[in-house]
mmCIF file of C-alpha atoms in Angstrom:
data_model
loop_
_atom_site.group_PDB
_atom_site.id
_atom_site.type_symbol
_atom_site.label_atom_id
_atom_site.label_comp_id
_atom_site.label_asym_id
_atom_site.label_seq_id
_atom_site.Cartn_x
_atom_site.Cartn_y
_atom_site.Cartn_z
ATOM 1 C CA UNK A 1 1.342 19.126 3.889
ATOM 2 C CA UNK A 2 0.319 17.684 0.492
ATOM 3 C CA UNK A 3 2.082 18.487 -2.813
ATOM 4 C CA UNK A 4 1.977 17.001 -6.308
ATOM 5 C CA UNK A 5 4.980 16.259 -8.524
ATOM 6 C CA UNK A 6 5.356 15.038 -12.090
ATOM 7 C CA UNK A 7 8.371 13.429 -13.783
ATOM 8 C CA UNK A 8 9.290 10.813 -16.399
ATOM 9 C CA UNK A 9 9.372 8.005 -13.821
ATOM 10 C CA UNK A 10 8.122 7.421 -10.299
ATOM 11 C CA UNK A 11 11.704 7.314 -9.021
ATOM 12 C CA UNK A 12 12.496 10.711 -10.556
ATOM 13 C CA UNK A 13 9.287 12.196 -9.141
ATOM 14 C CA UNK A 14 10.138 10.932 -5.654
ATOM 15 C CA UNK A 15 13.676 12.309 -5.917
ATOM 16 C CA UNK A 16 12.241 15.642 -7.080
ATOM 17 C CA UNK A 17 9.930 15.736 -4.068
ATOM 18 C CA UNK A 18 12.720 14.867 -1.640
ATOM 19 C CA UNK A 19 14.973 17.617 -3.030
ATOM 20 C CA UNK A 20 12.172 20.185 -3.093
ATOM 21 C CA UNK A 21 11.038 19.450 0.463
ATOM 22 C CA UNK A 22 14.494 18.843 1.896
ATOM 23 C CA UNK A 23 13.351 15.535 3.384
ATOM 24 C CA UNK A 24 14.551 11.945 3.457
ATOM 25 C CA UNK A 25 12.457 9.327 1.634
ATOM 26 C CA UNK A 26 11.100 7.866 4.901
ATOM 27 C CA UNK A 27 9.787 11.268 5.985
ATOM 28 C CA UNK A 28 6.928 11.399 3.489
ATOM 29 C CA UNK A 29 4.351 9.079 1.928
ATOM 30 C CA UNK A 30 3.763 8.774 -1.814
ATOM 31 C CA UNK A 31 0.458 8.299 -3.654
ATOM 32 C CA UNK A 32 0.565 7.576 -7.392
ATOM 33 C CA UNK A 33 -2.067 9.743 -9.079
ATOM 34 C CA UNK A 34 -1.492 9.009 -12.759
ATOM 35 C CA UNK A 35 0.846 7.015 -14.981
ATOM 36 C CA UNK A 36 1.232 7.556 -18.735
ATOM 37 C CA UNK A 37 3.431 5.277 -20.829
ATOM 38 C CA UNK A 38 5.455 6.744 -23.664
ATOM 39 C CA UNK A 39 4.026 6.405 -27.158
ATOM 40 C CA UNK A 40 4.761 7.704 -30.620
ATOM 41 C CA UNK A 41 2.819 10.903 -29.996
ATOM 42 C CA UNK A 42 2.968 11.295 -26.220
ATOM 43 C CA UNK A 43 5.783 11.403 -23.694
ATOM 44 C CA UNK A 44 5.459 9.143 -20.683
ATOM 45 C CA UNK A 45 5.100 10.571 -17.194
ATOM 46 C CA UNK A 46 4.226 9.694 -13.614
ATOM 47 C CA UNK A 47 2.308 12.059 -11.353
ATOM 48 C CA UNK A 48 2.544 11.542 -7.596
ATOM 49 C CA UNK A 49 1.081 13.166 -4.508
ATOM 50 C CA UNK A 50 3.344 13.531 -1.478
ATOM 51 C CA UNK A 51 2.002 13.539 2.079
ATOM 52 C CA UNK A 52 4.508 14.910 4.597
ATOM 53 C CA UNK A 53 4.589 14.456 8.352
ATOM 54 C CA UNK A 54 4.193 17.871 9.969
ATOM 55 C CA UNK A 55 6.165 16.835 13.045
ATOM 56 C CA UNK A 56 8.541 13.931 12.650
ATOM 57 C CA UNK A 57 8.081 12.331 16.046
ATOM 58 C CA UNK A 58 8.046 8.590 16.602
ATOM 59 C CA UNK A 59 4.482 8.639 17.894
ATOM 60 C CA UNK A 60 3.207 10.418 14.790
ATOM 61 C CA UNK A 61 4.973 8.012 12.469
ATOM 62 C CA UNK A 62 3.268 5.119 14.224
ATOM 63 C CA UNK A 63 -0.095 6.706 13.503
ATOM 64 C CA UNK A 64 0.560 7.416 9.817
ATOM 65 C CA UNK A 65 -0.663 5.398 6.848
ATOM 66 C CA UNK A 66 0.496 5.745 3.253
ATOM 67 C CA UNK A 67 -1.797 7.709 0.963
ATOM 68 C CA UNK A 68 -4.163 8.741 3.761
ATOM 69 C CA UNK A 69 -4.782 11.385 6.366
ATOM 70 C CA UNK A 70 -4.929 10.723 10.097
ATOM 71 C CA UNK A 71 -8.211 11.901 11.555
ATOM 72 C CA UNK A 72 -8.636 13.641 14.878
ATOM 73 C CA UNK A 73 -11.472 11.436 16.122
ATOM 74 C CA UNK A 74 -10.741 7.678 16.132
ATOM 75 C CA UNK A 75 -14.246 6.813 17.353
ATOM 76 C CA UNK A 76 -17.003 5.574 15.000
ATOM 77 C CA UNK A 77 -18.953 8.502 13.566
ATOM 78 C CA UNK A 78 -22.045 6.639 12.315
ATOM 79 C CA UNK A 79 -23.910 3.343 12.577
ATOM 80 C CA UNK A 80 -21.929 1.778 9.723
ATOM 81 C CA UNK A 81 -18.562 2.479 11.363
ATOM 82 C CA UNK A 82 -19.886 1.287 14.736
ATOM 83 C CA UNK A 83 -21.114 -2.040 13.337
ATOM 84 C CA UNK A 84 -17.894 -2.550 11.375
ATOM 85 C CA UNK A 85 -15.712 -1.946 14.438
ATOM 86 C CA UNK A 86 -17.868 -4.309 16.485
ATOM 87 C CA UNK A 87 -17.623 -6.991 13.772
ATOM 88 C CA UNK A 88 -13.839 -6.820 13.411
ATOM 89 C CA UNK A 89 -13.384 -6.787 17.199
ATOM 90 C CA UNK A 90 -15.705 -9.774 17.630
ATOM 91 C CA UNK A 91 -13.891 -11.848 14.983
ATOM 92 C CA UNK A 92 -10.478 -11.236 16.562
ATOM 93 C CA UNK A 93 -11.757 -11.848 20.093
ATOM 94 C CA UNK A 94 -13.244 -15.175 18.949
ATOM 95 C CA UNK A 95 -9.776 -16.028 17.669
ATOM 96 C CA UNK A 96 -8.648 -15.654 21.286
ATOM 97 C CA UNK A 97 -6.857 -12.304 21.168
ATOM 98 C CA UNK A 98 -7.482 -9.024 22.949
ATOM 99 C CA UNK A 99 -8.125 -6.170 20.555
ATOM 100 C CA UNK A 100 -8.971 -2.500 20.418
ATOM 101 C CA UNK A 101 -9.958 -1.034 17.048
ATOM 102 C CA UNK A 102 -9.996 2.608 16.036
ATOM 103 C CA UNK A 103 -10.592 4.608 12.881
ATOM 104 C CA UNK A 104 -7.396 6.170 11.561
ATOM 105 C CA UNK A 105 -8.469 7.671 8.252
ATOM 106 C CA UNK A 106 -11.554 8.380 6.230
ATOM 107 C CA UNK A 107 -11.587 8.966 2.491
ATOM 108 C CA UNK A 108 -14.433 9.088 -0.018
ATOM 109 C CA UNK A 109 -14.170 5.393 -0.856
ATOM 110 C CA UNK A 110 -11.790 4.132 1.856
ATOM 111 C CA UNK A 111 -11.925 3.604 5.593
ATOM 112 C CA UNK A 112 -8.810 2.750 7.611
ATOM 113 C CA UNK A 113 -8.994 0.766 10.837
ATOM 114 C CA UNK A 114 -6.050 0.257 13.172
ATOM 115 C CA UNK A 115 -5.848 -2.948 15.199
ATOM 116 C CA UNK A 116 -4.220 -2.362 18.586
ATOM 117 C CA UNK A 117 -3.198 -5.684 20.106
ATOM 118 C CA UNK A 118 -0.311 -7.309 21.939
ATOM 119 C CA UNK A 119 -0.727 -10.154 19.445
ATOM 120 C CA UNK A 120 -0.198 -7.952 16.382
ATOM 121 C CA UNK A 121 2.455 -10.264 14.899
ATOM 122 C CA UNK A 122 -0.064 -13.124 14.883
ATOM 123 C CA UNK A 123 -2.780 -10.914 13.402
ATOM 124 C CA UNK A 124 -0.374 -9.951 10.612
ATOM 125 C CA UNK A 125 0.733 -13.521 9.906
ATOM 126 C CA UNK A 126 3.321 -14.638 7.370
ATOM 127 C CA UNK A 127 3.631 -12.050 4.595
ATOM 128 C CA UNK A 128 0.496 -10.374 5.975
ATOM 129 C CA UNK A 129 -1.836 -13.229 5.019
ATOM 130 C CA UNK A 130 -3.769 -13.207 8.315
ATOM 131 C CA UNK A 131 -4.241 -9.459 8.042
ATOM 132 C CA UNK A 132 -5.386 -9.844 4.424
ATOM 133 C CA UNK A 133 -7.919 -12.504 5.490
ATOM 134 C CA UNK A 134 -9.304 -10.276 8.245
ATOM 135 C CA UNK A 135 -9.485 -7.383 5.797
ATOM 136 C CA UNK A 136 -11.386 -9.539 3.301
ATOM 137 C CA UNK A 137 -13.939 -10.460 5.977
ATOM 138 C CA UNK A 138 -14.319 -6.789 6.905
ATOM 139 C CA UNK A 139 -14.985 -5.858 3.268
ATOM 140 C CA UNK A 140 -17.518 -8.671 2.847
ATOM 141 C CA UNK A 141 -19.312 -7.496 5.979
ATOM 142 C CA UNK A 142 -19.239 -3.885 4.752
ATOM 143 C CA UNK A 143 -20.949 -5.106 1.570
ATOM 144 C CA UNK A 144 -23.644 -6.819 3.605
ATOM 145 C CA UNK A 145 -24.237 -3.512 5.334
ATOM 146 C CA UNK A 146 -24.881 -1.984 1.926
ATOM 147 C CA UNK A 147 -21.509 -0.271 1.542
ATOM 148 C CA UNK A 148 -19.959 -2.012 -1.455
ATOM 149 C CA UNK A 149 -18.707 1.428 -2.502
ATOM 150 C CA UNK A 150 -16.155 1.665 0.298
ATOM 151 C CA UNK A 151 -12.924 -0.307 0.742
ATOM 152 C CA UNK A 152 -11.888 -1.228 4.274
ATOM 153 C CA UNK A 153 -8.159 -1.132 5.051
ATOM 154 C CA UNK A 154 -6.955 -2.946 8.178
ATOM 155 C CA UNK A 155 -3.471 -2.386 9.581
ATOM 156 C CA UNK A 156 -1.482 -2.915 12.745
ATOM 157 C CA UNK A 157 1.989 -1.772 13.759
ATOM 158 C CA UNK A 158 2.203 0.147 10.443
ATOM 159 C CA UNK A 159 2.629 -3.155 8.618
ATOM 160 C CA UNK A 160 1.115 -1.895 5.357
ATOM 161 C CA UNK A 161 3.525 1.019 4.881
ATOM 162 C CA UNK A 162 6.524 -1.056 5.995
ATOM 163 C CA UNK A 163 5.586 -3.808 3.554
ATOM 164 C CA UNK A 164 5.141 -1.272 0.752
ATOM 165 C CA UNK A 165 8.633 0.147 1.316
ATOM 166 C CA UNK A 166 10.118 -3.363 1.339
ATOM 167 C CA UNK A 167 8.406 -4.236 -1.955
ATOM 168 C CA UNK A 168 9.555 -1.043 -3.692
ATOM 169 C CA UNK A 169 13.152 -1.826 -2.694
ATOM 170 C CA UNK A 170 12.673 -5.434 -3.825
ATOM 171 C CA UNK A 171 11.387 -4.258 -7.205
ATOM 172 C CA UNK A 172 14.395 -2.030 -7.899
ATOM 173 C CA UNK A 173 16.877 -4.628 -6.635
ATOM 174 C CA UNK A 174 15.297 -7.323 -8.792
ATOM 175 C CA UNK A 175 15.358 -5.047 -11.848
ATOM 176 C CA UNK A 176 19.098 -4.504 -11.358
ATOM 177 C CA UNK A 177 19.685 -8.271 -11.130
ATOM 178 C CA UNK A 178 17.635 -8.929 -14.265
ATOM 179 C CA UNK A 179 19.530 -6.289 -16.262
ATOM 180 C CA UNK A 180 22.848 -7.752 -15.145
ATOM 181 C CA UNK A 181 21.999 -11.418 -15.745
ATOM 182 C CA UNK A 182 19.658 -10.932 -18.765
ATOM 183 C CA UNK A 183 17.491 -13.620 -17.113
ATOM 184 C CA UNK A 184 14.014 -13.392 -15.627
ATOM 185 C CA UNK A 185 13.295 -13.596 -11.896
ATOM 186 C CA UNK A 186 10.052 -14.908 -10.380
ATOM 187 C CA UNK A 187 9.075 -13.170 -7.133
ATOM 188 C CA UNK A 188 7.185 -14.626 -4.190
ATOM 189 C CA UNK A 189 3.370 -14.962 -4.320
ATOM 190 C CA UNK A 190 1.665 -11.624 -3.607
ATOM 191 C CA UNK A 191 -1.833 -10.259 -3.222
ATOM 192 C CA UNK A 192 -3.289 -7.968 -5.944
ATOM 193 C CA UNK A 193 -2.219 -4.722 -4.248
ATOM 194 C CA UNK A 194 1.373 -5.918 -3.816
ATOM 195 C CA UNK A 195 1.579 -7.130 -7.412
ATOM 196 C CA UNK A 196 0.241 -3.810 -8.675
ATOM 197 C CA UNK A 197 2.896 -2.028 -6.625
ATOM 198 C CA UNK A 198 5.669 -4.072 -8.292
ATOM 199 C CA UNK A 199 4.215 -3.452 -11.776
ATOM 200 C CA UNK A 200 3.856 0.284 -11.150
ATOM 201 C CA UNK A 201 7.324 0.670 -9.639
ATOM 202 C CA UNK A 202 8.996 -0.955 -12.630
ATOM 203 C CA UNK A 203 6.624 0.426 -15.256
ATOM 204 C CA UNK A 204 9.130 2.914 -16.704
ATOM 205 C CA UNK A 205 12.388 1.219 -15.706
ATOM 206 C CA UNK A 206 14.475 0.676 -18.820
ATOM 207 C CA UNK A 207 15.213 -2.831 -20.113
ATOM 208 C CA UNK A 208 12.769 -4.701 -17.858
ATOM 209 C CA UNK A 209 9.099 -5.653 -17.964
ATOM 210 C CA UNK A 210 6.781 -7.480 -15.587
ATOM 211 C CA UNK A 211 3.908 -9.932 -15.823
ATOM 212 C CA UNK A 212 1.796 -11.876 -13.331
ATOM 213 C CA UNK A 213 1.771 -15.669 -13.350
ATOM 214 C CA UNK A 214 -0.360 -18.258 -11.586
ATOM 215 C CA UNK A 215 -3.947 -18.637 -10.442
ATOM 216 C CA UNK A 216 -5.943 -17.517 -7.450
ATOM 217 C CA UNK A 217 -5.561 -14.467 -5.247
ATOM 218 C CA UNK A 218 -1.836 -14.866 -4.577
ATOM 219 C CA UNK A 219 -0.055 -14.792 -7.928
ATOM 220 C CA UNK A 220 3.637 -14.259 -8.667
ATOM 221 C CA UNK A 221 5.252 -11.425 -10.591
ATOM 222 C CA UNK A 222 7.954 -12.294 -13.095
ATOM 223 C CA UNK A 223 10.496 -9.579 -13.900
ATOM 224 C CA UNK A 224 11.971 -10.079 -17.382
ATOM 225 C CA UNK A 225 14.777 -8.564 -19.408
ATOM 226 C CA UNK A 226 13.309 -6.901 -22.499
ATOM 227 C CA UNK A 227 14.334 -8.729 -25.657
ATOM 228 C CA UNK A 228 15.255 -11.938 -23.824
ATOM 229 C CA UNK A 229 13.289 -14.943 -25.061
#
């Protein structure tokens, strides 16, 4: 089931969804549709889309990605998907690991691929850096196949959704520490998606602001107390 909710902040919208659906936070996925900051003439708001699990079994949770729909057929449906699966499989096999890839969701500009392997922890790497590198290669290859319009998402063992939940908790915890200490806190280096998640989570949290620091792909997010200089 998919439903949309709107509130002043993302946290309030999520709480509204949980109360309305009678579910715990880990029983649904959240997609941020729109964010509007408060201004002199407009009130701020956050609009989210909630994806619920129809049957909360362990097997279904393992097959679920955030902000996406699981498809019935995991097999490649066209030549592009076939070549992409073959490419990703070949790269991982050349690394020395057994692998089985399958399609887990299809969206207009996104394609999700699940990596099934006994060496999933190695494929993920520290802070997901190996998985990010494999995903980058997959996107470069997709571009060479003429599909620059589609973003390839690789995941294994539901790492992406688990990492997202960890980062949201980290963002709120860090904001509390910054408000208490009135000092800034510099978080660990993160990829662009993870940094955007921190910025979005704390966008409407009172008394704190965020900014990215550093160069390259993996920059750090600094959480600051508003007014502190």
